[in-house]
Short mmCIF file of C-alpha atoms and ligand atoms in Angstrom, two decimals:
data_model
loop_
_atom_site.label_atom_id
_atom_site.label_comp_id
_atom_site.label_asym_id
_atom_site.label_seq_id
_atom_site.Cartn_x
_atom_site.Cartn_y
_atom_site.Cartn_z
CA MET U 1 -113.50 43.70 36.26
CA SER U 2 -111.20 45.64 38.59
CA GLY U 3 -112.81 47.91 41.40
CA LYS U 4 -110.45 50.74 40.76
CA ALA U 5 -111.54 53.87 39.34
CA ASP U 6 -110.40 54.37 35.63
CA PRO U 7 -107.64 57.04 35.99
CA ARG U 8 -108.65 58.67 32.81
CA ALA U 9 -111.99 59.77 34.58
CA ALA U 10 -109.83 62.60 36.09
CA GLY U 11 -110.11 64.17 32.50
CA GLU U 12 -109.55 67.65 32.11
CA GLY U 13 -108.77 68.50 35.71
CA THR U 14 -105.48 66.45 35.37
CA THR U 15 -102.80 68.23 37.29
CA SER U 16 -99.18 67.48 36.68
CA ARG U 17 -98.98 66.18 40.31
CA THR U 18 -101.61 63.36 39.49
CA ARG U 19 -99.67 62.88 36.02
CA LEU U 20 -96.57 62.38 38.17
CA ASP U 21 -98.57 59.75 40.74
CA ARG U 22 -99.37 57.87 37.50
CA GLY U 23 -96.00 57.98 36.24
CA ARG U 24 -94.04 57.45 39.33
CA GLY U 25 -93.48 53.78 38.43
CA ALA U 26 -92.08 55.11 35.30
CA LEU U 27 -89.30 57.33 37.05
CA GLY U 28 -86.77 54.33 37.23
CA PRO U 29 -87.41 52.99 33.70
CA ALA U 30 -87.08 56.57 32.32
CA LEU U 31 -83.81 57.23 34.31
CA GLU U 32 -82.32 54.03 33.02
CA LEU U 33 -83.31 55.03 29.51
CA VAL U 34 -81.48 58.50 29.85
CA HIS U 35 -78.62 56.64 31.65
CA THR U 36 -77.91 54.31 29.05
CA GLY U 37 -78.28 56.98 26.07
CA ARG U 38 -81.61 55.13 24.72
CA ALA U 39 -83.58 58.04 25.27
CA PRO U 40 -81.94 61.19 23.89
CA THR U 41 -85.30 63.12 23.52
CA ARG U 42 -88.57 63.34 25.19
CA ALA U 43 -90.42 61.95 22.16
CA VAL U 44 -88.27 58.81 22.18
CA LEU U 45 -88.75 58.58 26.14
CA THR U 46 -92.57 58.75 25.44
CA ALA U 47 -92.54 56.00 22.93
CA GLU U 48 -90.17 53.94 24.79
CA LEU U 49 -92.17 54.12 28.29
CA GLY U 50 -95.36 53.60 26.22
CA VAL U 51 -97.11 56.65 28.13
CA THR U 52 -98.73 59.71 27.02
CA ARG U 53 -96.76 62.93 26.24
CA ALA U 54 -98.00 64.45 29.32
CA THR U 55 -96.83 61.67 31.71
CA ALA U 56 -93.36 61.62 30.16
CA GLY U 57 -93.17 65.24 30.36
CA ALA U 58 -93.91 65.09 34.12
CA VAL U 59 -91.40 62.24 34.67
CA ALA U 60 -88.81 64.10 32.92
CA ALA U 61 -89.44 67.18 34.93
CA GLU U 62 -89.21 65.04 38.25
CA LEU U 63 -86.00 63.46 37.36
CA GLU U 64 -84.67 67.09 36.43
CA ALA U 65 -86.09 68.40 40.15
CA LEU U 66 -84.05 65.28 41.65
CA GLY U 67 -81.02 66.55 40.00
CA LEU U 68 -80.45 63.61 37.78
CA ILE U 69 -81.08 64.75 34.16
CA ARG U 70 -81.12 67.81 32.09
CA VAL U 71 -84.09 68.61 29.80
CA ASP U 72 -83.20 71.15 27.20
CA ALA U 73 -86.68 72.58 26.00
CA ARG U 74 -85.03 74.49 23.13
CA PRO U 75 -82.46 72.25 21.38
CA GLY U 76 -80.97 73.91 18.17
CA ALA U 77 -83.04 72.71 15.38
CA ALA U 78 -81.00 71.22 12.42
CA ALA U 79 -80.86 73.53 9.50
CA GLY U 80 -83.85 73.12 7.13
CA SER U 81 -85.64 70.64 9.52
CA GLN U 82 -89.45 70.87 9.86
CA GLY U 83 -91.43 71.35 12.88
CA ARG U 84 -90.56 71.71 16.52
CA PRO U 85 -87.75 69.49 17.90
CA SER U 86 -88.50 67.48 21.01
CA HIS U 87 -87.01 68.42 24.24
CA ARG U 88 -83.40 66.96 24.58
CA LEU U 89 -82.67 64.63 27.66
CA SER U 90 -79.21 64.35 28.94
CA VAL U 91 -77.66 63.29 32.28
CA ALA U 92 -77.10 66.13 34.57
CA GLU U 93 -73.38 67.05 34.37
CA ASP U 94 -73.05 68.36 37.75
CA GLY U 95 -75.37 65.86 39.55
CA PRO U 96 -74.50 63.16 41.99
CA VAL U 97 -71.83 60.69 41.70
CA ALA U 98 -71.05 57.02 42.85
CA LEU U 99 -67.87 56.24 44.53
CA ALA U 100 -66.04 53.46 42.52
CA ALA U 101 -63.15 51.43 43.77
CA GLN U 102 -61.17 48.79 41.92
CA VAL U 103 -58.37 46.50 43.35
CA HIS U 104 -56.13 44.49 41.03
CA ALA U 105 -53.03 42.55 41.17
CA ASP U 106 -50.78 45.71 40.60
CA GLY U 107 -52.57 48.27 42.66
CA PHE U 108 -55.78 49.92 43.32
CA ARG U 109 -57.75 53.17 42.39
CA ALA U 110 -60.74 55.25 43.23
CA ALA U 111 -63.00 57.31 41.01
CA LEU U 112 -66.23 59.28 41.07
CA VAL U 113 -68.62 58.16 38.26
CA GLY U 114 -71.80 60.12 37.34
CA LEU U 115 -74.73 58.71 35.50
CA GLY U 116 -74.18 57.70 31.94
CA GLY U 117 -71.12 55.97 33.18
CA ARG U 118 -68.84 59.17 33.12
CA ILE U 119 -65.96 59.23 35.18
CA VAL U 120 -65.96 62.77 36.77
CA ALA U 121 -62.75 62.44 38.92
CA THR U 122 -60.13 59.90 39.54
CA ALA U 123 -57.57 59.49 42.28
CA PRO U 124 -53.93 58.83 41.39
CA GLY U 125 -53.53 54.84 41.33
CA CYS U 126 -51.40 53.27 44.03
CA GLU U 127 -49.02 50.36 42.93
CA THR U 128 -48.58 48.19 46.03
CA VAL U 129 -51.56 45.82 47.41
CA ASP U 130 -51.16 45.18 51.15
CA ALA U 131 -51.81 41.55 52.38
CA ASP U 132 -54.42 43.05 54.60
CA PRO U 133 -57.60 43.86 52.70
CA ALA U 134 -58.69 46.27 55.52
CA LYS U 135 -55.67 48.41 54.84
CA VAL U 136 -56.24 48.52 51.30
CA LEU U 137 -60.00 49.08 51.28
CA GLY U 138 -59.45 52.08 53.87
CA SER U 139 -56.73 53.69 51.69
CA VAL U 140 -59.03 53.49 48.37
CA VAL U 141 -62.03 54.71 50.30
CA GLU U 142 -60.09 57.47 51.76
CA ALA U 143 -58.85 58.41 48.24
CA GLY U 144 -62.50 58.56 47.06
CA ALA U 145 -63.46 60.54 50.06
CA GLU U 146 -60.94 63.15 49.21
CA LEU U 147 -62.32 63.27 45.73
CA LEU U 148 -65.81 63.89 47.02
CA ARG U 149 -64.40 66.57 49.14
CA THR U 150 -62.51 68.42 46.48
CA THR U 151 -65.49 68.22 44.14
CA GLY U 152 -68.34 68.72 46.61
CA ARG U 153 -70.46 66.22 44.82
CA ARG U 154 -73.30 64.50 46.52
CA CYS U 155 -72.56 60.65 46.75
CA VAL U 156 -75.52 57.89 46.02
CA GLY U 157 -73.29 55.15 47.45
CA ALA U 158 -70.11 52.92 46.76
CA GLY U 159 -69.15 49.98 44.61
CA LEU U 160 -65.93 47.86 44.76
CA ALA U 161 -64.46 45.69 41.98
CA VAL U 162 -62.08 42.85 43.19
CA PRO U 163 -59.93 40.13 41.07
CA SER U 164 -61.77 37.31 42.70
CA ALA U 165 -65.07 35.39 42.64
CA VAL U 166 -67.27 36.98 45.25
CA ALA U 167 -69.39 34.53 47.11
CA GLU U 168 -73.17 35.46 47.76
CA PRO U 169 -75.05 36.26 49.97
CA ASP U 170 -72.03 37.18 52.24
CA GLY U 171 -69.78 39.25 49.87
CA LEU U 172 -66.63 36.88 50.44
CA ALA U 173 -63.61 37.00 48.13
CA LEU U 174 -63.22 33.39 47.72
CA ASN U 175 -59.92 33.19 45.61
CA PRO U 176 -57.91 36.51 45.53
CA LEU U 177 -55.35 34.50 43.81
CA HIS U 178 -52.92 37.18 42.80
CA LEU U 179 -53.33 39.31 45.87
CA ALA U 180 -51.81 38.28 49.09
CA TRP U 181 -55.34 38.42 50.73
CA PRO U 182 -56.58 35.36 52.71
CA ALA U 183 -59.10 33.34 50.87
CA GLY U 184 -62.70 34.09 51.79
CA ALA U 185 -61.90 37.55 52.91
CA PRO U 186 -65.33 39.51 53.85
CA VAL U 187 -64.48 42.15 51.26
CA ARG U 188 -68.04 43.69 50.93
CA ARG U 189 -68.56 44.05 54.83
CA ILE U 190 -65.02 45.61 55.14
CA PHE U 191 -65.66 48.07 52.26
CA ALA U 192 -68.95 49.04 53.88
CA GLU U 193 -67.29 49.74 57.27
CA CYS U 194 -64.58 51.88 55.58
CA VAL U 195 -67.25 53.76 53.68
CA ARG U 196 -69.32 54.44 56.72
CA ALA U 197 -66.28 55.46 58.80
CA ALA U 198 -65.29 57.84 56.11
CA GLY U 199 -68.71 59.73 56.57
CA ILE U 200 -69.72 58.84 52.97
CA GLY U 201 -73.67 57.96 52.67
CA GLY U 202 -75.44 55.56 50.74
CA PRO U 203 -75.11 51.57 50.55
CA ALA U 204 -71.86 49.81 49.75
CA PHE U 205 -71.43 46.97 47.15
CA ALA U 206 -68.70 44.62 45.94
CA ALA U 207 -68.45 42.17 43.06
CA ASN U 208 -65.98 40.49 40.58
CA ASP U 209 -64.03 42.92 38.44
CA VAL U 210 -64.91 41.08 35.14
CA ASN U 211 -68.64 40.75 36.19
CA LEU U 212 -68.68 44.50 36.65
CA ALA U 213 -66.90 45.14 33.44
CA ALA U 214 -69.35 43.18 31.36
CA LEU U 215 -72.17 45.25 33.16
CA ALA U 216 -70.64 48.48 32.24
CA GLU U 217 -70.05 47.42 28.56
CA HIS U 218 -73.57 46.36 28.42
CA ARG U 219 -75.02 49.62 29.64
CA HIS U 220 -72.33 51.90 27.95
CA GLY U 221 -69.93 50.16 25.60
CA ALA U 222 -69.29 47.31 23.08
CA GLY U 223 -72.37 45.09 24.74
CA ARG U 224 -75.17 47.63 24.28
CA GLY U 225 -78.15 46.04 22.75
CA ALA U 226 -77.04 42.45 23.09
CA ARG U 227 -79.56 40.09 24.70
CA ASP U 228 -77.13 37.14 25.99
CA LEU U 229 -73.72 38.96 26.38
CA LEU U 230 -70.76 36.92 27.10
CA CYS U 231 -67.68 38.83 28.26
CA VAL U 232 -64.13 37.15 28.59
CA ALA U 233 -61.33 39.23 29.93
CA THR U 234 -58.00 39.20 31.44
CA GLY U 235 -57.18 41.37 34.55
CA HIS U 236 -53.63 42.07 35.19
CA ARG U 237 -53.27 38.24 36.01
CA GLY U 238 -55.80 35.40 35.13
CA VAL U 239 -58.85 35.15 32.85
CA GLY U 240 -62.37 35.95 34.06
CA GLY U 241 -65.82 35.70 32.42
CA ALA U 242 -69.18 37.29 32.63
CA LEU U 243 -72.78 36.80 31.20
CA VAL U 244 -75.28 39.61 31.10
CA LEU U 245 -78.94 38.11 30.47
CA ASP U 246 -81.58 40.72 29.59
CA GLY U 247 -79.53 43.43 31.12
CA ARG U 248 -78.88 41.62 34.41
CA LEU U 249 -75.55 39.85 35.42
CA HIS U 250 -76.02 36.21 35.56
CA SER U 251 -74.07 35.26 38.55
CA GLY U 252 -75.35 31.78 39.48
CA SER U 253 -77.00 30.33 42.83
CA SER U 254 -74.16 31.77 44.94
CA GLY U 255 -72.32 34.51 42.79
CA LEU U 256 -69.72 32.00 41.24
CA ALA U 257 -71.14 31.45 37.81
CA LEU U 258 -68.77 31.89 34.53
CA GLU U 259 -65.52 30.90 36.35
CA VAL U 260 -64.07 30.42 32.67
CA GLY U 261 -60.74 30.73 33.67
CA HIS U 262 -60.60 27.02 34.51
CA LEU U 263 -61.47 25.76 31.13
CA THR U 264 -58.63 23.68 29.60
CA VAL U 265 -57.14 24.96 26.45
CA ASN U 266 -53.84 22.94 26.39
CA PRO U 267 -54.06 19.59 28.08
CA GLU U 268 -50.24 19.40 28.00
CA GLY U 269 -50.01 23.02 29.38
CA ARG U 270 -48.49 24.55 32.51
CA PRO U 271 -49.91 23.39 36.02
CA CYS U 272 -52.58 25.82 37.21
CA HIS U 273 -53.21 26.82 40.67
CA CYS U 274 -56.64 25.14 40.71
CA GLY U 275 -54.86 21.67 40.45
CA SER U 276 -55.34 21.03 36.88
CA ARG U 277 -53.18 21.93 33.86
CA GLY U 278 -53.47 23.95 30.83
CA CYS U 279 -56.44 26.19 31.96
CA LEU U 280 -57.32 29.46 30.18
CA ASP U 281 -56.20 31.30 33.29
CA VAL U 282 -52.54 30.15 33.07
CA GLU U 283 -52.27 29.91 29.22
CA ALA U 284 -53.88 33.18 28.02
CA ASP U 285 -53.21 35.75 30.43
CA PRO U 286 -50.48 38.54 30.28
CA MET U 287 -47.87 36.28 32.05
CA ALA U 288 -48.38 33.70 29.49
CA PHE U 289 -48.03 36.02 26.72
CA LEU U 290 -44.62 37.29 28.04
CA THR U 291 -43.51 33.67 28.74
CA ALA U 292 -44.64 32.63 25.16
CA ALA U 293 -42.87 35.66 23.55
CA GLY U 294 -39.61 34.71 25.35
CA ARG U 295 -39.71 38.07 27.49
CA GLU U 296 -38.67 38.37 30.96
CA PRO U 297 -41.49 40.33 33.20
CA GLY U 298 -40.02 43.56 34.19
CA PRO U 299 -40.85 45.25 37.66
CA GLU U 300 -41.70 48.72 36.42
CA VAL U 301 -44.97 48.39 34.78
CA SER U 302 -48.09 45.92 35.17
CA LEU U 303 -47.80 42.63 33.39
CA LEU U 304 -50.91 43.75 31.32
CA LYS U 305 -49.17 46.92 30.14
CA GLN U 306 -45.84 45.11 29.16
CA ALA U 307 -47.82 42.48 27.10
CA ASP U 308 -50.16 45.11 25.59
CA ASP U 309 -47.21 47.34 24.59
CA LEU U 310 -45.15 44.44 22.74
CA ILE U 311 -48.31 43.70 20.84
CA ARG U 312 -49.02 47.10 19.79
CA HIS U 313 -45.62 48.20 19.19
CA HIS U 314 -43.39 45.29 18.45
CA TYR U 315 -45.74 43.14 16.20
CA ASP U 316 -43.24 42.76 13.42
CA ASP U 317 -40.95 40.77 15.89
CA THR U 318 -41.38 37.05 15.03
CA ALA U 319 -41.60 36.01 18.69
CA VAL U 320 -44.07 38.59 19.71
CA ARG U 321 -46.25 37.53 16.53
CA GLY U 322 -45.80 33.82 17.30
CA ALA U 323 -46.96 34.47 20.75
CA THR U 324 -49.92 36.41 19.81
CA GLU U 325 -51.18 33.79 17.51
CA ALA U 326 -50.43 31.06 20.26
CA LEU U 327 -52.62 32.88 22.65
CA ILE U 328 -55.25 33.69 20.08
CA ASP U 329 -55.49 29.93 19.47
CA ARG U 330 -55.93 29.07 23.11
CA LEU U 331 -58.50 31.70 23.68
CA GLY U 332 -60.49 30.65 20.49
CA LEU U 333 -60.48 27.24 21.83
CA GLY U 334 -62.04 28.62 25.23
CA LEU U 335 -64.48 30.77 23.50
CA ALA U 336 -65.77 28.04 21.06
CA GLY U 337 -66.54 25.68 24.13
CA LEU U 338 -68.32 28.59 25.85
CA VAL U 339 -70.32 29.44 22.41
CA ASN U 340 -71.77 25.84 22.45
CA ILE U 341 -72.80 26.04 26.10
CA LEU U 342 -74.03 29.61 26.33
CA ASN U 343 -75.19 30.37 22.91
CA PRO U 344 -74.43 34.10 23.41
CA ASP U 345 -75.60 36.66 20.64
CA ARG U 346 -72.33 38.60 21.14
CA ILE U 347 -68.94 38.26 22.84
CA ILE U 348 -66.89 41.13 23.97
CA LEU U 349 -62.99 40.82 25.17
CA GLY U 350 -61.30 42.87 27.58
CA GLY U 351 -57.78 43.44 28.85
CA LEU U 352 -55.26 41.60 27.03
CA HIS U 353 -57.73 39.60 24.96
CA ARG U 354 -58.99 43.00 23.62
CA THR U 355 -55.60 43.50 22.30
CA LEU U 356 -55.31 39.99 21.02
CA CYS U 357 -58.67 40.55 19.16
CA ASP U 358 -57.49 43.96 17.79
CA ALA U 359 -54.08 42.24 16.68
CA ASP U 360 -55.68 39.44 14.47
CA PRO U 361 -59.68 39.41 14.47
CA GLN U 362 -59.81 37.08 11.58
CA ARG U 363 -57.62 34.59 13.32
CA LEU U 364 -59.63 34.63 16.34
CA ARG U 365 -62.84 34.36 14.50
CA ALA U 366 -61.61 31.44 12.32
CA VAL U 367 -60.76 29.25 15.37
CA VAL U 368 -63.95 29.83 17.07
CA ALA U 369 -65.86 29.08 13.93
CA ASP U 370 -63.66 26.02 13.32
CA ARG U 371 -64.14 24.69 16.86
CA SER U 372 -67.69 25.30 17.80
CA LEU U 373 -71.01 24.07 16.70
CA TRP U 374 -72.89 27.36 16.99
CA GLY U 375 -70.16 29.73 15.95
CA GLN U 376 -69.50 27.65 12.71
CA SER U 377 -70.85 30.45 10.21
CA GLY U 378 -69.25 32.83 12.16
CA GLY U 379 -72.53 34.07 13.48
CA VAL U 380 -71.23 35.16 16.88
CA PRO U 381 -69.76 38.78 16.73
CA ILE U 382 -66.65 38.88 18.59
CA LEU U 383 -65.79 42.61 19.54
CA PRO U 384 -63.11 44.21 21.71
CA CYS U 385 -64.52 46.04 24.84
CA THR U 386 -64.80 49.95 24.26
CA LEU U 387 -64.72 51.56 27.68
CA ASP U 388 -61.57 52.71 29.56
CA HIS U 389 -61.79 51.59 33.20
CA ASN U 390 -64.87 49.16 32.63
CA SER U 391 -64.51 47.50 36.03
CA LEU U 392 -64.41 50.95 37.71
CA VAL U 393 -67.62 52.19 35.91
CA GLY U 394 -69.19 48.77 36.53
CA ALA U 395 -68.47 49.17 40.27
CA ALA U 396 -70.50 52.54 40.16
CA GLU U 397 -73.34 50.92 38.32
CA LEU U 398 -73.56 48.69 41.46
CA ALA U 399 -74.00 51.78 43.57
CA TRP U 400 -76.28 53.48 41.15
CA GLN U 401 -78.74 50.54 40.83
CA PRO U 402 -80.96 51.56 43.83
CA VAL U 403 -81.35 54.80 42.32
CA LEU U 404 -82.24 53.47 38.81
CA ASP U 405 -84.77 50.95 40.46
CA ASP U 406 -86.66 53.83 42.46
CA PRO U 407 -85.07 57.31 42.13
CA LEU U 408 -87.46 59.01 44.53
CA THR U 409 -87.13 56.46 47.34
CA ALA U 410 -83.26 56.26 47.06
CA LEU U 411 -83.02 59.97 47.09
CA THR U 412 -85.29 61.63 49.27
ZN1 ZN Q 501 -57.19 26.16 36.52
#
C-alpha cells in the first residue's frame, strides 16, 4: 500500500488547478498527440491519454494557454449527425516555431517550422557551400534570424541537418564527404554559437539529414503508425539510412548506426571513397543514375533534380529506362539485406529512391521479395516518402523535442 492520499478523495471540491496538477504529466503526451495528428478531438485525446474528461479538458486548456494548440469548442456538426460534437483540437496556427536549417552538397536553406511539421516560412536556398563550416552555418542562421524578425514569431530552439554521420556525444560531422568541410568538424557547437550570436533563444541541435527525414516522416508523413520504420534515401550525393523504433531514432552507441551507404550491391562496381567497391553510396545515387543513363551532369541544377527530371519526363528513352531498372535492382539488393537484418514493418524511400520507387514499384518489390528471407511474400510495404523538405522538418523536430517532453518547463 502506498502512503499517498487517494487523489479521488478531493471529490466534489476538485478545481481545474488540481485537475491540471494531476494532468501535468499528461501535457507532453497530449501535445505530441495533437502535433502528430492523432488527437483531432478532445474525446480522442481523453481516450488516448486514459484520463478523465475533466483532466483532458484541463490539459487541453493549459496547452492552449501556452499558445501551442487551439481548442474549438463549437465545431460545425456534420449535417444529420446526432449529439454534441467533441471539441476540435489543432496546432495553433500563429504559435511558436523552431528554426530549421539544412546543408547539403548543393547548398543550404533555412526555414521556420511550427507544430504539426508545418513549414511557416522559408528563406531562399543558397547554392554554394563554403569550405568553412562556421561561414555556412553563420549564413544559414542569419537567414533564419531574418525570417524570425519578419514574422515576429517566438522561437523554441534550432535544429540543423547535415549530409554526414554525426558522432555523439560531441556532435561532430565525421564524414561530410560531398562538402569541402574538414572531417570531424564540431558542427553542433558551431551551430549553437551562431544561434546564440544571432540572439535566438532556446537550445540548438544537429543530426544526420536522413535520420531527420525518417523522424519527420514517422511523425507526419509516410512512416506514421510504423513500429520499426526503415528509411533509405539519397541526398544530393550518396545514400543514407535510418531506423525509427517505437517513435525514437535508433542511432547506435555513438550516433553512427544505419550507415547503409556502404552495403556492397555490385561487387564489380565502381570504387567507393570508403575503400571498398560497388557500395550503394556510389551505385544508387543521382550521380550513378546520370552515369548509367549516359548523361553528362550539367552545372545548372543539382544532380538530384537532373536525375529526377530524367525519370519523370524522359522515361520513354531506353537509356533512361535501362538506368532506372539498373538502379532499382541495386537498391533492391541493398534493401533485401536490410530487411533480413532489421525486420522492419515498413520501408520508406526518399530523394532519388522515391522517384525510382514511383517509376516501377513492382520491379522494386519483386527484387526485395526475391532476394530476402523476410521479404519473400512481399510482406514489407515499401512506400515513397510524402513530405517535401523532410530533413528540414526533422531538424525542427529536434528543437521541438524539449517542448514535447515537458511543455511547461520548456516554455515558462
Ligand atoms: Zn563505400
